Amino acid sequence: MSDRKEENAIPGLAAQYGDYFDIGAAVNRRTIKTQQQVLAAHFNSVTAENEMKFELLHPQEHLYTFEAADEIASFAKEHGMKLRGHTLVWHNQTPDWLFAGANGEPSANRETLLARMKAHIAAVVGRYKGQIYAWDVVNEAIEDKSGVWLRDSSYLRIIGEDYIAKAFEFAHEADPSALLFYNDYNECFPEKRDKIIRLVRSLLDQGVPIHGIGLQGHWNVHDPSLDDIRSAIERYAELGLKLQMTELDMSVFAFEDQRTDLREPTAEMLERQAERYEEVFRLFRQYKEVLTSVTFWGAADDYTWLDNFPVRGRKNWPFVLDEQHQPKPAFWKIASW
Ligand code: HAH
């Protein structure tokens, strides 16, 4: 017997994790074609990267554009994959009309904005009722800056703090069986973590229908530390809600690193990335009772939102599958244990 990993001996990731949690990928209109095979081989859940965001679905008050989102929903159905919804209420990728006044006034009032929010949520959640099993209802409502709790946004300014509770109530009304998540990034930094916990606890105290916390997981090969990740999972789990990793990627660059000279990742980067993936997936497996899904924000290194962001002219290689859709060292670390 040979130890060599033959082409046909590549295990499917979702199958490997069948007793643990779902393995998801963010997809877009293009990658459901260009990555179709690798998606089918390794993933049993998908999330639309952009196609279900407010500005793409609802560019004008009386115009909904569902074609691209529908394509992704059909892709999930054809491949027997679960579908997560992303995202209903967010300060980005949201059209200006939503916050504009009705009669030429500069800004909508609370009542108008709540009515528009409710109409949007009812239409979108209603359309995919029974197919989208979980929604990121509110995305990134917490402020990163120290000492400030909620992010300053048009939603907060016009409606007030209860826009968050209202969003969950509207989503629950539209599909009472959908699981409703609060989703955020930098979720393992202790101060932001505690602000997220304060928000979720206050929602629970008010009886708001919230069922889970989405940890985006935009991490890199240095940060956050494994200890901070573990503490975050433990503290969030104490709230009694389900947890999901919703947007996992592992940048090969440290946050401060601005270099743009690389055409491929260095051997050292790949090794460090493999160790990091190994340790975080070991942790995820230990928390399988609360962690129900791990979604990568992409599938393979040929496409990632981190190409050219936040550093222009720089490619990134944040996944466990390479640009040819083949396993990287990190893949083998998480696929066999
Ligand atoms: C996420 N934000 C969003 O949830 C997702 O919808 C988008 O496609 C990519 C990342 C994370 C983020 C950001 O957009 C900007 C700065 C920091 C973090």
Short mmCIF file of C-alpha atoms and ligand atoms in Angstrom, two decimals:
data_model
loop_
_atom_site.label_atom_id
_atom_site.label_comp_id
_atom_site.label_asym_id
_atom_site.label_seq_id
_atom_site.Cartn_x
_atom_site.Cartn_y
_atom_site.Cartn_z
CA MET A 1 0.00 0.00 0.00
CA SER A 2 1.23 3.45 -0.82
CA ASP A 3 0.84 6.47 1.36
CA ARG A 4 0.58 8.73 -1.65
CA LYS A 5 -2.61 10.69 -1.92
CA GLU A 6 -4.14 9.69 -5.23
CA GLU A 7 -6.43 12.06 -7.09
CA ASN A 8 -9.43 9.91 -6.26
CA ALA A 9 -8.40 9.65 -2.63
CA ILE A 10 -9.20 13.27 -1.82
CA PRO A 11 -11.87 13.11 0.85
CA GLY A 12 -14.83 15.47 0.62
CA LEU A 13 -14.64 18.00 3.47
CA ALA A 14 -18.37 18.07 4.21
CA ALA A 15 -18.42 14.26 4.30
CA GLN A 16 -15.47 14.23 6.71
CA TYR A 17 -17.35 16.62 8.98
CA GLY A 18 -20.70 14.82 8.70
CA ASP A 19 -20.78 14.06 12.45
CA TYR A 20 -19.67 17.56 13.37
CA PHE A 21 -21.11 20.52 11.42
CA ASP A 22 -21.96 21.70 7.93
CA ILE A 23 -19.17 22.95 5.71
CA GLY A 24 -20.22 25.97 3.66
CA ALA A 25 -18.85 28.34 1.04
CA ALA A 26 -19.80 31.81 -0.09
CA VAL A 27 -20.60 31.77 -3.79
CA ASN A 28 -21.51 34.29 -6.43
CA ARG A 29 -23.08 34.19 -9.87
CA ARG A 30 -19.70 33.48 -11.46
CA THR A 31 -18.24 30.97 -9.00
CA ILE A 32 -21.30 28.70 -9.12
CA LYS A 33 -20.02 28.03 -12.66
CA THR A 34 -16.22 28.34 -12.35
CA GLN A 35 -16.08 26.40 -9.06
CA GLN A 36 -19.05 24.07 -9.59
CA GLN A 37 -17.04 20.84 -9.25
CA VAL A 38 -15.04 21.82 -6.22
CA LEU A 39 -18.17 23.16 -4.53
CA ALA A 40 -20.00 19.89 -5.13
CA ALA A 41 -17.02 17.88 -3.89
CA HIS A 42 -16.47 19.60 -0.54
CA PHE A 43 -19.41 21.73 0.56
CA ASN A 44 -22.95 21.02 1.75
CA SER A 45 -24.03 24.60 2.38
CA VAL A 46 -23.76 27.87 0.47
CA THR A 47 -24.27 31.58 1.15
CA ALA A 48 -24.63 34.25 -1.54
CA GLU A 49 -21.63 36.54 -1.20
CA ASN A 50 -23.49 39.63 -2.48
CA GLU A 51 -26.60 38.59 -4.36
CA MET A 52 -28.98 38.74 -1.38
CA LYS A 53 -27.78 42.09 -0.06
CA PHE A 54 -30.27 44.97 0.03
CA GLU A 55 -28.84 47.02 -2.87
CA LEU A 56 -28.80 44.04 -5.23
CA LEU A 57 -32.27 42.74 -4.37
CA HIS A 58 -34.11 46.00 -3.93
CA PRO A 59 -32.45 48.89 -5.84
CA GLN A 60 -35.60 51.05 -5.91
CA GLU A 61 -38.56 51.17 -3.55
CA HIS A 62 -40.89 49.45 -5.99
CA LEU A 63 -38.35 47.27 -7.79
CA TYR A 64 -37.07 43.90 -6.61
CA THR A 65 -34.40 42.10 -8.69
CA PHE A 66 -34.28 38.48 -7.65
CA GLU A 67 -32.66 36.86 -10.73
CA ALA A 68 -29.12 36.48 -9.39
CA ALA A 69 -30.28 35.40 -5.94
CA ASP A 70 -32.65 32.88 -7.53
CA GLU A 71 -29.75 31.40 -9.53
CA ILE A 72 -27.86 30.77 -6.34
CA ALA A 73 -30.92 29.31 -4.64
CA SER A 74 -31.39 26.94 -7.63
CA PHE A 75 -27.73 25.95 -7.51
CA ALA A 76 -28.11 24.98 -3.84
CA LYS A 77 -31.25 22.99 -4.60
CA GLU A 78 -29.70 21.13 -7.57
CA HIS A 79 -26.76 20.11 -5.44
CA GLY A 80 -28.77 19.25 -2.34
CA MET A 81 -26.99 21.95 -0.34
CA LYS A 82 -28.33 24.01 2.54
CA LEU A 83 -28.72 27.73 1.95
CA ARG A 84 -27.90 30.56 4.41
CA GLY A 85 -29.29 34.03 3.82
CA HIS A 86 -26.99 37.07 3.99
CA THR A 87 -28.03 39.74 4.94
CA LEU A 88 -31.19 41.72 5.75
CA VAL A 89 -30.06 44.79 7.70
CA TRP A 90 -26.55 46.20 7.21
CA HIS A 91 -25.05 49.70 6.96
CA ASN A 92 -23.20 48.79 3.71
CA GLN A 93 -24.41 47.82 0.24
CA THR A 94 -27.75 49.43 1.01
CA PRO A 95 -29.39 51.90 -1.44
CA ASP A 96 -29.82 55.60 -0.56
CA TRP A 97 -33.57 55.58 -1.28
CA LEU A 98 -34.13 53.50 1.86
CA PHE A 99 -33.15 56.39 4.12
CA ALA A 100 -34.50 59.27 2.00
CA GLY A 101 -37.57 61.29 2.98
CA ALA A 102 -40.87 60.70 1.26
CA ASN A 103 -41.85 64.24 0.18
CA GLY A 104 -38.50 65.65 -0.81
CA GLU A 105 -37.39 65.71 2.82
CA PRO A 106 -33.73 64.89 3.36
CA SER A 107 -34.36 61.94 5.61
CA ALA A 108 -37.00 59.31 6.25
CA ASN A 109 -38.61 59.34 9.66
CA ARG A 110 -38.69 56.39 12.04
CA GLU A 111 -42.09 55.18 10.94
CA THR A 112 -41.27 55.27 7.23
CA LEU A 113 -37.95 53.49 7.65
CA LEU A 114 -39.51 50.80 9.83
CA ALA A 115 -42.25 50.26 7.24
CA ARG A 116 -39.64 50.00 4.43
CA MET A 117 -37.53 47.60 6.46
CA LYS A 118 -40.54 45.46 7.18
CA ALA A 119 -41.62 45.38 3.53
CA HIS A 120 -38.10 44.39 2.41
CA ILE A 121 -37.77 41.66 5.00
CA ALA A 122 -41.24 40.28 4.29
CA ALA A 123 -40.57 40.13 0.54
CA VAL A 124 -37.09 38.62 0.74
CA VAL A 125 -37.53 36.19 3.62
CA GLY A 126 -40.96 35.25 2.24
CA ARG A 127 -39.56 34.45 -1.21
CA TYR A 128 -37.05 31.92 0.09
CA LYS A 129 -39.21 30.55 2.89
CA GLY A 130 -38.60 26.84 3.31
CA GLN A 131 -35.31 27.02 1.40
CA ILE A 132 -33.16 29.45 3.36
CA TYR A 133 -32.94 27.79 6.75
CA ALA A 134 -30.96 30.56 8.50
CA TRP A 135 -30.68 34.32 7.98
CA ASP A 136 -28.04 36.83 9.02
CA VAL A 137 -30.72 39.30 10.11
CA VAL A 138 -28.48 42.12 11.32
CA ASN A 139 -24.86 42.42 10.21
CA GLU A 140 -22.13 44.45 11.94
CA ALA A 141 -24.22 46.68 14.24
CA ILE A 142 -21.46 46.93 16.86
CA GLU A 143 -18.86 49.73 16.81
CA ASP A 144 -15.17 48.75 16.61
CA LYS A 145 -13.95 51.86 18.44
CA SER A 146 -13.34 51.43 22.11
CA GLY A 147 -15.95 52.88 24.46
CA VAL A 148 -18.77 53.10 21.90
CA TRP A 149 -21.39 50.32 21.86
CA LEU A 150 -23.51 50.52 18.68
CA ARG A 151 -22.21 51.58 15.28
CA ASP A 152 -23.37 54.97 14.09
CA SER A 153 -25.54 54.22 11.04
CA SER A 154 -28.60 55.61 9.30
CA TYR A 155 -30.66 52.84 10.86
CA LEU A 156 -29.54 53.82 14.35
CA ARG A 157 -29.91 57.56 13.77
CA ILE A 158 -33.37 57.35 12.26
CA ILE A 159 -35.00 54.50 14.19
CA GLY A 160 -33.01 54.27 17.41
CA GLU A 161 -31.53 51.24 19.17
CA ASP A 162 -34.63 49.12 18.70
CA TYR A 163 -34.05 48.82 14.93
CA ILE A 164 -32.18 45.63 15.74
CA ALA A 165 -35.03 44.04 17.73
CA LYS A 166 -37.51 45.12 15.05
CA ALA A 167 -35.48 43.48 12.29
CA PHE A 168 -35.56 40.15 14.12
CA GLU A 169 -39.30 40.47 14.78
CA PHE A 170 -40.03 41.21 11.11
CA ALA A 171 -37.89 38.26 9.98
CA HIS A 172 -39.56 35.91 12.44
CA GLU A 173 -42.99 37.00 11.23
CA ALA A 174 -41.98 36.39 7.61
CA ASP A 175 -40.68 32.87 8.29
CA PRO A 176 -41.28 31.53 11.80
CA SER A 177 -39.14 28.45 11.13
CA ALA A 178 -36.01 30.26 9.91
CA LEU A 179 -33.09 30.45 12.33
CA LEU A 180 -32.17 34.06 12.94
CA PHE A 181 -28.57 35.18 13.49
CA TYR A 182 -26.73 38.28 14.61
CA ASN A 183 -23.48 38.36 12.56
CA ASP A 184 -20.27 40.37 13.11
CA TYR A 185 -16.47 40.55 12.52
CA ASN A 186 -13.58 41.09 14.96
CA GLU A 187 -15.85 38.90 17.04
CA CYS A 188 -12.99 37.34 19.05
CA PHE A 189 -11.43 40.64 20.21
CA PRO A 190 -12.43 40.72 23.88
CA GLU A 191 -13.86 44.24 23.97
CA LYS A 192 -15.93 43.80 20.81
CA ARG A 193 -16.96 40.30 21.92
CA ASP A 194 -18.36 41.74 25.15
CA LYS A 195 -20.27 44.42 23.24
CA ILE A 196 -21.80 41.71 21.03
CA ILE A 197 -22.74 39.73 24.14
CA ARG A 198 -24.34 42.82 25.69
CA LEU A 199 -26.44 43.27 22.54
CA VAL A 200 -27.52 39.64 22.29
CA ARG A 201 -28.30 39.47 26.00
CA SER A 202 -30.48 42.55 25.78
CA LEU A 203 -32.35 41.03 22.81
CA LEU A 204 -32.91 37.80 24.74
CA ASP A 205 -34.09 39.74 27.83
CA GLN A 206 -36.68 41.48 25.67
CA GLY A 207 -37.90 38.17 24.26
CA VAL A 208 -36.68 38.97 20.73
CA PRO A 209 -36.59 35.92 18.41
CA ILE A 210 -32.85 35.39 17.93
CA HIS A 211 -31.42 31.89 17.59
CA GLY A 212 -27.74 32.24 16.89
CA ILE A 213 -24.58 34.27 16.64
CA GLY A 214 -22.59 34.35 13.42
CA LEU A 215 -18.85 34.68 13.91
CA GLN A 216 -17.54 35.99 10.61
CA GLY A 217 -14.01 34.71 11.20
CA HIS A 218 -12.03 37.01 8.88
CA TRP A 219 -8.78 35.93 10.48
CA ASN A 220 -5.14 35.87 9.46
CA VAL A 221 -2.19 33.62 10.16
CA HIS A 222 -1.32 35.60 13.32
CA ASP A 223 -4.57 36.95 14.74
CA PRO A 224 -6.73 36.44 16.68
CA SER A 225 -4.96 34.15 19.12
CA LEU A 226 -6.30 30.66 19.71
CA ASP A 227 -6.99 31.64 23.33
CA ASP A 228 -9.13 34.58 22.23
CA ILE A 229 -11.01 32.35 19.79
CA ARG A 230 -11.65 29.75 22.48
CA SER A 231 -12.83 32.33 25.04
CA ALA A 232 -15.12 33.93 22.48
CA ILE A 233 -16.74 30.60 21.61
CA GLU A 234 -17.20 29.81 25.30
CA ARG A 235 -18.67 33.18 26.21
CA TYR A 236 -21.04 33.23 23.24
CA ALA A 237 -22.09 29.64 23.97
CA GLU A 238 -23.07 30.64 27.52
CA LEU A 239 -25.90 32.67 26.01
CA GLY A 240 -27.53 29.37 25.08
CA LEU A 241 -27.65 30.12 21.35
CA LYS A 242 -26.25 28.20 18.40
CA LEU A 243 -23.01 29.46 16.91
CA GLN A 244 -21.92 29.40 13.29
CA MET A 245 -18.68 30.43 11.62
CA THR A 246 -20.19 32.40 8.77
CA GLU A 247 -17.34 33.95 6.73
CA LEU A 248 -14.14 32.12 7.57
CA ASP A 249 -10.89 32.92 5.79
CA MET A 250 -7.26 32.94 6.90
CA SER A 251 -5.31 35.72 5.21
CA VAL A 252 -1.63 34.87 4.74
CA PHE A 253 -0.75 38.49 5.61
CA ALA A 254 -0.60 40.03 9.06
CA PHE A 255 -3.04 42.93 9.44
CA GLU A 256 -0.29 45.59 9.13
CA ASP A 257 1.50 43.86 6.23
CA GLN A 258 1.29 45.90 3.02
CA ARG A 259 3.61 43.94 0.73
CA THR A 260 2.42 43.57 -2.86
CA ASP A 261 5.39 41.75 -4.43
CA LEU A 262 4.23 38.14 -4.12
CA ARG A 263 2.85 36.18 -7.06
CA GLU A 264 2.34 33.10 -4.94
CA PRO A 265 2.30 32.40 -1.21
CA THR A 266 5.68 31.56 0.35
CA ALA A 267 6.30 28.07 1.71
CA GLU A 268 6.43 29.57 5.18
CA MET A 269 3.03 31.21 4.75
CA LEU A 270 1.48 27.92 3.63
CA GLU A 271 2.99 26.11 6.58
CA ARG A 272 1.83 28.71 9.10
CA GLN A 273 -1.61 28.75 7.50
CA ALA A 274 -1.81 24.96 7.75
CA GLU A 275 -0.96 25.07 11.46
CA ARG A 276 -3.57 27.75 12.08
CA TYR A 277 -6.29 25.86 10.22
CA GLU A 278 -5.32 22.71 12.11
CA GLU A 279 -5.64 24.37 15.51
CA VAL A 280 -8.86 26.24 14.80
CA PHE A 281 -10.61 23.20 13.32
CA ARG A 282 -9.51 21.11 16.30
CA LEU A 283 -11.19 23.73 18.47
CA PHE A 284 -14.30 23.77 16.27
CA ARG A 285 -14.61 19.99 16.60
CA GLN A 286 -14.43 20.30 20.38
CA TYR A 287 -17.43 22.65 20.27
CA LYS A 288 -19.57 20.62 17.86
CA GLU A 289 -22.53 20.70 20.27
CA VAL A 290 -22.93 24.46 19.84
CA LEU A 291 -21.21 25.07 16.50
CA THR A 292 -23.55 23.94 13.75
CA SER A 293 -21.87 25.23 10.59
CA VAL A 294 -18.50 26.46 9.32
CA THR A 295 -18.77 28.56 6.15
CA PHE A 296 -15.72 29.85 4.29
CA TRP A 297 -16.10 33.25 2.58
CA GLY A 298 -15.27 31.66 -0.75
CA ALA A 299 -14.19 28.15 -1.73
CA ALA A 300 -10.75 28.13 -3.35
CA ASP A 301 -7.87 30.58 -3.86
CA ASP A 302 -8.71 31.50 -7.48
CA TYR A 303 -11.29 33.95 -6.10
CA THR A 304 -11.47 35.75 -2.76
CA TRP A 305 -12.88 39.13 -1.72
CA LEU A 306 -9.41 39.65 -0.18
CA ASP A 307 -7.81 40.00 -3.64
CA ASN A 308 -7.07 43.75 -3.73
CA PHE A 309 -8.64 44.36 -0.30
CA PRO A 310 -7.62 46.00 1.94
CA VAL A 311 -4.32 46.37 0.01
CA ARG A 312 -4.71 47.22 -3.67
CA GLY A 313 -2.67 45.22 -6.18
CA ARG A 314 -2.24 42.31 -3.80
CA LYS A 315 -3.60 38.81 -4.18
CA ASN A 316 -4.41 36.66 -1.14
CA TRP A 317 -4.61 32.88 -0.67
CA PRO A 318 -6.85 32.42 2.37
CA PHE A 319 -8.48 29.02 1.75
CA VAL A 320 -7.63 25.33 2.08
CA LEU A 321 -8.02 24.70 -1.67
CA ASP A 322 -5.61 26.33 -4.13
CA GLU A 323 -6.11 28.25 -7.37
CA GLN A 324 -6.43 24.93 -9.25
CA HIS A 325 -8.99 23.73 -6.66
CA GLN A 326 -6.49 21.22 -5.27
CA PRO A 327 -5.79 20.55 -1.57
CA LYS A 328 -3.22 22.79 0.13
CA PRO A 329 -1.25 21.70 3.22
CA ALA A 330 -4.05 23.26 5.31
CA PHE A 331 -6.60 20.97 3.64
CA TRP A 332 -4.87 17.81 4.81
CA LYS A 333 -4.59 19.22 8.35
CA ILE A 334 -8.35 19.73 8.62
CA ALA A 335 -9.50 16.75 6.55
CA SER A 336 -7.83 14.06 8.63
CA TRP A 337 -7.28 14.04 12.37
C1 HAH B 1 -17.94 41.17 5.60
N1 HAH B 1 -17.57 42.37 6.24
C2 HAH B 1 -19.40 41.21 5.13
O1 HAH B 1 -20.24 40.64 6.11
C3 HAH B 1 -19.61 40.48 3.81
O2 HAH B 1 -20.93 40.70 3.40
C4 HAH B 1 -18.65 40.97 2.75
O3 HAH B 1 -18.88 40.27 1.53
C5 HAH B 1 -17.27 40.81 3.21
C6 HAH B 1 -16.98 40.89 4.52
C7 HAH B 1 -16.31 42.36 6.90
C8 HAH B 1 -15.57 43.64 6.85
C9 HAH B 1 -15.71 44.60 5.86
O4 HAH B 1 -16.60 44.42 4.86
C10 HAH B 1 -14.98 45.79 5.88
C11 HAH B 1 -14.09 46.01 6.86
C12 HAH B 1 -13.94 45.05 7.82
C13 HAH B 1 -14.66 43.87 7.81
#
